[in-house]
Coordinates of C-alpha atoms in Angstrom, one line a residue:
X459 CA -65.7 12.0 105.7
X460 CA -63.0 12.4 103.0
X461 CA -59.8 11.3 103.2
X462 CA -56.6 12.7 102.4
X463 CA -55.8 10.3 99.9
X464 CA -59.7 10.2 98.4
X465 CA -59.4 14.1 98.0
X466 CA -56.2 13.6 95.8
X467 CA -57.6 10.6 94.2
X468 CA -60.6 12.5 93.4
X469 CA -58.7 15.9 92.2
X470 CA -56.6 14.1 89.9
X471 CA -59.9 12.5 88.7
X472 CA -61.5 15.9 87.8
X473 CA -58.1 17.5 86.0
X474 CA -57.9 14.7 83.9
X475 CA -61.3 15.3 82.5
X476 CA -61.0 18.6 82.0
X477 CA -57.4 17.8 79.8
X478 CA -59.5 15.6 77.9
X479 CA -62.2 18.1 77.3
X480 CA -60.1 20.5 76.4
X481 CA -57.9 18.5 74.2
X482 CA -60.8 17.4 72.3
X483 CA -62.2 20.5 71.3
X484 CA -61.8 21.1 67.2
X485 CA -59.9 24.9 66.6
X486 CA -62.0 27.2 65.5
X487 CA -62.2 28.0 61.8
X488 CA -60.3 30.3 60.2
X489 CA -62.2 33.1 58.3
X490 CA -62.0 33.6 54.3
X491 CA -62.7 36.9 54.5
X492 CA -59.9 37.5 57.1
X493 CA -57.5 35.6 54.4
X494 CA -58.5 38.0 51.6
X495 CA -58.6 41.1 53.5
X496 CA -55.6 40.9 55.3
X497 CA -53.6 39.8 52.3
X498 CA -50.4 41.9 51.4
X499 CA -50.6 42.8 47.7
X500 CA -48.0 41.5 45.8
X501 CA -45.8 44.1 44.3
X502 CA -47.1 43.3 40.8
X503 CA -50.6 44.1 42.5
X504 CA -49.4 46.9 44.1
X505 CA -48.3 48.6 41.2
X506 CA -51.3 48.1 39.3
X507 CA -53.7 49.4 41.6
X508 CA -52.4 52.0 42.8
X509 CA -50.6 54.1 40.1
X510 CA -51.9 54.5 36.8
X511 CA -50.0 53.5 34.0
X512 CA -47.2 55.1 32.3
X513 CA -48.4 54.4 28.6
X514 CA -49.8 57.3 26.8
X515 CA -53.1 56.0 24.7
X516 CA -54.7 59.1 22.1
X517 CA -58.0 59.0 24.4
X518 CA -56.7 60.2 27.4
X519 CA -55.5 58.5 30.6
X520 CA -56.6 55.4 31.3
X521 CA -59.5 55.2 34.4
X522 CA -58.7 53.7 37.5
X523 CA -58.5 50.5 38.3
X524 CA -61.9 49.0 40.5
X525 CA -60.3 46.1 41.7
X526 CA -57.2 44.1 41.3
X527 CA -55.6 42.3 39.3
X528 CA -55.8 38.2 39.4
X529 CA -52.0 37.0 40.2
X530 CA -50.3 36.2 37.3
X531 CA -50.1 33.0 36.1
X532 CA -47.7 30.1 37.1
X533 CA -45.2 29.2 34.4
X534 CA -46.4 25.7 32.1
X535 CA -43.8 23.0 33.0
X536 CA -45.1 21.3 30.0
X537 CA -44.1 24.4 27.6
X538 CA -44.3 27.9 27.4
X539 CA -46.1 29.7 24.5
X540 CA -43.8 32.7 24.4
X541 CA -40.6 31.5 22.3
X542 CA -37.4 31.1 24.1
X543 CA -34.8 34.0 23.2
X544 CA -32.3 30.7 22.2
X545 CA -34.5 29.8 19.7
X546 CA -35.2 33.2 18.0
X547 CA -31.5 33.4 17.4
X548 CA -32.0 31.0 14.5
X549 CA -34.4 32.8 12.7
X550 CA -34.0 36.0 9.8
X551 CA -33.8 39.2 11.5
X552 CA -37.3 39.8 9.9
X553 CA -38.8 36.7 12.1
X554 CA -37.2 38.4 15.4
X555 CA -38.1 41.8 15.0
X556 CA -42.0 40.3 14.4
X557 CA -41.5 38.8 18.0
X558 CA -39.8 41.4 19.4
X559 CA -42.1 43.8 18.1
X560 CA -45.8 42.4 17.4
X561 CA -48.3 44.5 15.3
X562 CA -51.9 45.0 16.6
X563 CA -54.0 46.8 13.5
X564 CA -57.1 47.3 16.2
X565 CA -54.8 49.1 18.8
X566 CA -54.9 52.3 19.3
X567 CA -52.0 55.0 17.7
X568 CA -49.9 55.3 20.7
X569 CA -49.9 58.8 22.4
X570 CA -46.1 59.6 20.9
X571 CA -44.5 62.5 19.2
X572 CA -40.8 61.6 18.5
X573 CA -38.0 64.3 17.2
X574 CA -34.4 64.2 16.9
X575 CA -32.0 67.2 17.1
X576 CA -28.4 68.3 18.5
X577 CA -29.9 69.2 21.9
X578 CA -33.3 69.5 23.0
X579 CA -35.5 73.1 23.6
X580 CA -34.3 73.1 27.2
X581 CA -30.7 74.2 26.1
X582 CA -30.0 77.3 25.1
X583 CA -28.4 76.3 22.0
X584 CA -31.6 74.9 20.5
X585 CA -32.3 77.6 17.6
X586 CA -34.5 79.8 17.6
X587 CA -35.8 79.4 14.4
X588 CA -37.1 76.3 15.3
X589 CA -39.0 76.7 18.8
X590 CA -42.6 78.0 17.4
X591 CA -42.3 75.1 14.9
X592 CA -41.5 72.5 18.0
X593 CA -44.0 74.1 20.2
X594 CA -47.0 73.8 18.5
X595 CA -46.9 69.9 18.2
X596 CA -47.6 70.2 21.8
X597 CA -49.8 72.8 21.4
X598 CA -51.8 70.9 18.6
X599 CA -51.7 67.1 20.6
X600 CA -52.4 68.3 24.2
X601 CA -52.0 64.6 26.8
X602 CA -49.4 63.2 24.0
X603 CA -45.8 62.4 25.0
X604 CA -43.6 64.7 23.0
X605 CA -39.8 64.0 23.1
X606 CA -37.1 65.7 21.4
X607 CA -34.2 62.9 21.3
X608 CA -31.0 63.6 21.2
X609 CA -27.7 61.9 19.2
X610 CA -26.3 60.9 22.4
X611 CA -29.8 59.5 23.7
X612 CA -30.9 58.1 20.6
X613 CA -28.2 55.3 21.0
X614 CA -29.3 54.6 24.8
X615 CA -32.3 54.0 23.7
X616 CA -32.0 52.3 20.8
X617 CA -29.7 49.9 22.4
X618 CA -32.1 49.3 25.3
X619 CA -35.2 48.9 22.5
X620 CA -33.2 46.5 20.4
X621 CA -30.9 44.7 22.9
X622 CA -32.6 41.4 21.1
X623 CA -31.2 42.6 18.3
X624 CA -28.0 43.2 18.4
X625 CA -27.2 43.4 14.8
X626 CA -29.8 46.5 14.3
X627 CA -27.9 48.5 17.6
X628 CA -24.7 47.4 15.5
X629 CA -25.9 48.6 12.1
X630 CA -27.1 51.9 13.6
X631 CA -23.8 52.3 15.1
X632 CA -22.0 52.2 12.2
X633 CA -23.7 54.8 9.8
X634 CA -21.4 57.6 8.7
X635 CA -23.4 60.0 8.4
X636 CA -26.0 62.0 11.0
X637 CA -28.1 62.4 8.1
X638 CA -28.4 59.0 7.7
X639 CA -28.8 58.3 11.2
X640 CA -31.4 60.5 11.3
X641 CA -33.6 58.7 8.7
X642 CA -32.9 55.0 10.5
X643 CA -33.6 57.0 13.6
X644 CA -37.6 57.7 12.9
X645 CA -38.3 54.0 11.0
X646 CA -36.7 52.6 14.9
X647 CA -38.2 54.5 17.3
X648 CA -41.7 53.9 15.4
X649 CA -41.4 50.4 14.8
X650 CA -40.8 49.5 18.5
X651 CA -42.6 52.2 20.2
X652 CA -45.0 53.6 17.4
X653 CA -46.6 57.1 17.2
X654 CA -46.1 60.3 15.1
X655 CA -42.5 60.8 14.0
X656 CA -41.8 64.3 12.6
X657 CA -38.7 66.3 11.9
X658 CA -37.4 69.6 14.3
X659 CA -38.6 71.7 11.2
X660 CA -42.1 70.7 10.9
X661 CA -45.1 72.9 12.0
X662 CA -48.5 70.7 12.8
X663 CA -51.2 72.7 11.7
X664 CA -54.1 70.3 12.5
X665 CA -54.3 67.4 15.4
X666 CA -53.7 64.1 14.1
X667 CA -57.5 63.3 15.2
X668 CA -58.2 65.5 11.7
X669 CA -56.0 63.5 9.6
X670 CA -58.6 60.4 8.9
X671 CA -62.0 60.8 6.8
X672 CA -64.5 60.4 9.7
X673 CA -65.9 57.7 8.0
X674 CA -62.4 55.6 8.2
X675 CA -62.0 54.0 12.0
X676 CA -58.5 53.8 13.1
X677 CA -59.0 50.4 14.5
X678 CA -58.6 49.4 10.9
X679 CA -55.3 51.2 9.7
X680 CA -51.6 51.0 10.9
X681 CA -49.7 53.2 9.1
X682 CA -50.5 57.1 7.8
X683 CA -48.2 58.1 5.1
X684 CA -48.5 61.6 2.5
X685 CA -47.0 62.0 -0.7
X686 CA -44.0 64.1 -1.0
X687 CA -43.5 64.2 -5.1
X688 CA -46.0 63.6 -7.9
X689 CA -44.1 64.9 -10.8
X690 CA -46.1 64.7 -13.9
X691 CA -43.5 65.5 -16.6
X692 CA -41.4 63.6 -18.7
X693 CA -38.2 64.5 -16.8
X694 CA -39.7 63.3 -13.5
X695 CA -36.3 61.3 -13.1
X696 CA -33.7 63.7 -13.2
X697 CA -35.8 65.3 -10.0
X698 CA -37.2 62.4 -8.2
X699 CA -35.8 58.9 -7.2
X700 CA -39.7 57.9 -7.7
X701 CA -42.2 58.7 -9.8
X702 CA -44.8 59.1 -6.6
X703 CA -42.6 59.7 -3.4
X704 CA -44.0 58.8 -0.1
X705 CA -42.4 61.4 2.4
X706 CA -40.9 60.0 5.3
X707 CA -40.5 64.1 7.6
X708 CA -43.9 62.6 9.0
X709 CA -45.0 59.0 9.3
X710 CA -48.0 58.1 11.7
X711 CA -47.7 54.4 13.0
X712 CA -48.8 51.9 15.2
X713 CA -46.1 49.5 16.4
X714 CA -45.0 46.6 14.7
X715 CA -46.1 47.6 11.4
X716 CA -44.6 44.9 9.1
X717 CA -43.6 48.2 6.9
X718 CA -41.5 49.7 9.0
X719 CA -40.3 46.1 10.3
X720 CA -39.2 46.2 6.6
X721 CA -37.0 48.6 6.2
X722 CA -35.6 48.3 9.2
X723 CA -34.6 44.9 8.4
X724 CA -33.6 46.5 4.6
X725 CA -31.1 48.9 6.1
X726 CA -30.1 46.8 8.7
X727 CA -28.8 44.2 6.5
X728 CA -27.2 46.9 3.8
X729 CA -25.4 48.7 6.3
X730 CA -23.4 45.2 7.4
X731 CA -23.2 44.2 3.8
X732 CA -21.2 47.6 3.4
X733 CA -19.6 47.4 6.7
X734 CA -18.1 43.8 5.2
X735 CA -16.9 45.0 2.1
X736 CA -15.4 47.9 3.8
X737 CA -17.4 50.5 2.1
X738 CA -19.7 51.6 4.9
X739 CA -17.7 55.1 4.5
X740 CA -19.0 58.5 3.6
X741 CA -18.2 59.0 -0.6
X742 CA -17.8 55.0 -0.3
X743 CA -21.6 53.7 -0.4
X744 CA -22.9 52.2 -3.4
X745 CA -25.7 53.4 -2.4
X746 CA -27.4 57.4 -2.4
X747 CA -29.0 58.9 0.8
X748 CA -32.2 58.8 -0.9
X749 CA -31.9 55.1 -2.0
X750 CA -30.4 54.3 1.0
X751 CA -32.4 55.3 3.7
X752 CA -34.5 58.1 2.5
X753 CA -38.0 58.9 0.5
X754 CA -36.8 55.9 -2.1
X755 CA -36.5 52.8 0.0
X756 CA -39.3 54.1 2.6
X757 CA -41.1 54.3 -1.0
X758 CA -40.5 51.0 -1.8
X759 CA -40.8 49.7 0.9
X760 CA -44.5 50.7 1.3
X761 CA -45.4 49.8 -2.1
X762 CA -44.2 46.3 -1.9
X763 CA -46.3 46.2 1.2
X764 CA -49.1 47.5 -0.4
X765 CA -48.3 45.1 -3.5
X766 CA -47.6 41.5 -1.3
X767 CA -50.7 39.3 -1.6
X768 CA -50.0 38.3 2.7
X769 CA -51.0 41.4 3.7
X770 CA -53.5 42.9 1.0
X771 CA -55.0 41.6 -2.5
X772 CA -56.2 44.8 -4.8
X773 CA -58.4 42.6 -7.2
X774 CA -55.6 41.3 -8.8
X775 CA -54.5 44.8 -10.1
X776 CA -51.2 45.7 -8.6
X777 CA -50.7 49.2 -6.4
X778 CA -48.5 51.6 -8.9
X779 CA -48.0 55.6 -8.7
X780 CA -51.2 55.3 -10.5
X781 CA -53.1 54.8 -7.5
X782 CA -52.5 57.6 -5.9
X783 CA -51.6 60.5 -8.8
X784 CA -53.2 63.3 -8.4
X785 CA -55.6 62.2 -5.3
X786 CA -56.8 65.4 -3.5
X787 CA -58.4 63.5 -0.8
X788 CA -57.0 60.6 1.4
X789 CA -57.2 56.8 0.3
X790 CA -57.2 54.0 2.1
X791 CA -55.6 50.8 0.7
X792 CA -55.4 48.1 3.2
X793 CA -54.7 48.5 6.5
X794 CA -52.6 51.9 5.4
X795 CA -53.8 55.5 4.7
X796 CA -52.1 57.5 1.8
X797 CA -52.8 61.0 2.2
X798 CA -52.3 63.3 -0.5
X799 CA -49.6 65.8 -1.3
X800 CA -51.0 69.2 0.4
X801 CA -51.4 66.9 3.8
X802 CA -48.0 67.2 4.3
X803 CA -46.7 69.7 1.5
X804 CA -48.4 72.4 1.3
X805 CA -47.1 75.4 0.0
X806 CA -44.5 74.1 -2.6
X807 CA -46.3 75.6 -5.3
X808 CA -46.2 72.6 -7.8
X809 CA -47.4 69.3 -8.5
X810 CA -51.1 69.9 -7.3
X811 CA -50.0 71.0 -3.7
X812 CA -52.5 73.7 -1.9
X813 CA -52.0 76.4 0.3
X814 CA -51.4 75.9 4.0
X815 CA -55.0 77.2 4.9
X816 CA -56.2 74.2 2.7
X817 CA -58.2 72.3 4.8
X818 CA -56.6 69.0 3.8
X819 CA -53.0 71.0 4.8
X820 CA -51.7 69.0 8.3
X821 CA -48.5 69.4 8.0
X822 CA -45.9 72.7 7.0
X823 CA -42.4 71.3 6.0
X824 CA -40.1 74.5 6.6
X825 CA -37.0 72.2 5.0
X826 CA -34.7 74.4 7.1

């Protein structure tokens, strides 16, 4: 017969073994596939997956993404291979803007139609005269950003695109004249953001995807560029700054092109020369429009490109206006394409330019 004290003896007996028992027992596993799937998406994540993005490309938008992203990866304590913004500092304003702004010949033309006026076609003060010509850039690049920039937006943005450089924001700045604003304007814009520049008065009469031979892949080209002047007469001079004269109402670029990283780096570096000297004033500059910032240094600019053994060797001939007189068809020289003079003046009625109708005709220049 049990006991009082053998029933407690023998009750603490049996809760001790099941503390041990219990105790013992290893936790259950936890399950991968619960980790992964209940996982909160970073915001980086997030963003990719579920909204497409925001960069225009020339084939359309980009598909959907089919899974996500891999996290991005943890900074190297050893180094980092993107350069410090300390140490670009001490480099030419060529070197930064080729960090700043790095050129990718097998990209693809970005998706961009840039123009500058007073205001843009929403307002009521946009002319009239110019709305068909505006309009039928859109019409003729359906799924391409087209922007009409404004004076007072043009420095916003330039000063948010080159905050690394303040000097180019400074230079900008202190121009004199809209008209040269206007010309450092385009070389900007296309240099950081790339595209098809084209001024207010311009009517596109074919789609960029009909400016290239179809034998010439735009993988391989970074720049399109048509001649504005091919005077052949003995005067040429007295009418032209340059014997062949690359127009600059219409440039076609991919980003980073070390041409336009060129000229912007040229006028840059003029402009705060003048600014120095205290000559940076209209009727002041030792320098012309055209010479400047116009057709002549965008001219020169492309020829000693086309002419520097880094970026292109022609057999040992150098790249004159003999190249490309009197070309009816486009050439390409490097990784640029030279289109000739009814491409993107037709009409003028000299110097070997066709009609409008011409099928090589792309672009109508109404210099209004």
């Amino acid at each position: 017969m049990l006991t009082f004290r053998k029933t407690a003896v023998l009750a603490a007996f049996v809760l001790t073994v099941f503390y041990l028992l219990h105790s013992s027992r290893p936790a259950p596993p936890v399950s991968q596939t619960t980790l992964i799937t209940s996982k909160t998406p970073s915001k980086l994540e997030a963003d990719t997956t579920s909204s497409p993005t925001s960069s225009p490309q020339t084939t359309g938008a980009l598909p959907q993404a089919t899974r996500p992203y891999p996290p991005p990866r943890q900074a190297n304590k050893q180094g980092s291979s993107q350069q410090p913004l300390g140490e670009s500092s001490s480099k030419s304003l060529r070197e930064q803007l080729q960090y700043q702004f790095p050129y990718d010949r097998e990209g693809k033309f970005p998706a961009y139609i840039w123009q500058t006026w007073k205001v843009t076609p929403a307002s009521g003060d946009f002319g009239d005269n110019f709305r068909p010509a505006e309009a039928s850039w859109t019409e003729k690049h359906p799924g391409f950003v087209h922007e009409v920039v404004t004076d007072k937006a043009a420095v916003l943005l330039l000063r948010h695109l080159y905050a690394s450089a303040p000097e180019v924001v400074e230079a900008y700045n202190s121009l004199p004249l809209p008209v040269l604003k206007a010309d450092f304007f385009r070389y900007l814009i296309l240099l950081a953001r790339g595209g098809i520049y084209t001024d207010i008065d311009t009517t596109a009469l074919k789609s960029t995807t009909d400016w290239l031979p179809a034998e010439v892949s735009r993988s391989t080209i970074g720049l399109i560029v048509g001649i504005e002047a091919d005077p052949n007469r003995a005067d040429w001079h007295e009418w032209y700054s340059r014997r062949i004269q690359f127009c600059q109402w219409t440039i076609q670029a991919k980003p980073g092109h070390p041409i336009l990283r060129d000229i912007v780096a040229t006028i840059t570096e003029d402009t705060l020369r003048m600014k120095k000297l205290g000559i940076l004033k209209d009727k002041k500059l030792d320098k012309s429009v055209m010479e400047f910032t116009g057709p002549a240094v965008w001219t020169d600019a492309v020829f000693s490109y086309l002419n520097n053994p880094t970026y292109y060797k022609m057999d040992g001939k150098n790249v004159t206006w003999e190249t490309f007189t009197g070309m009816e068809t486009a050439k390409k020289v490097g990784d640029v394409v030279i289109l000739p003079i009814t491409s993107f003046s037709p009409g003028v009625q000299q110097m070997g330019s066709k009609e409008p109708d011409d099928p090589m005709a792309f672009v109508k220049h109404d210099f209004e």
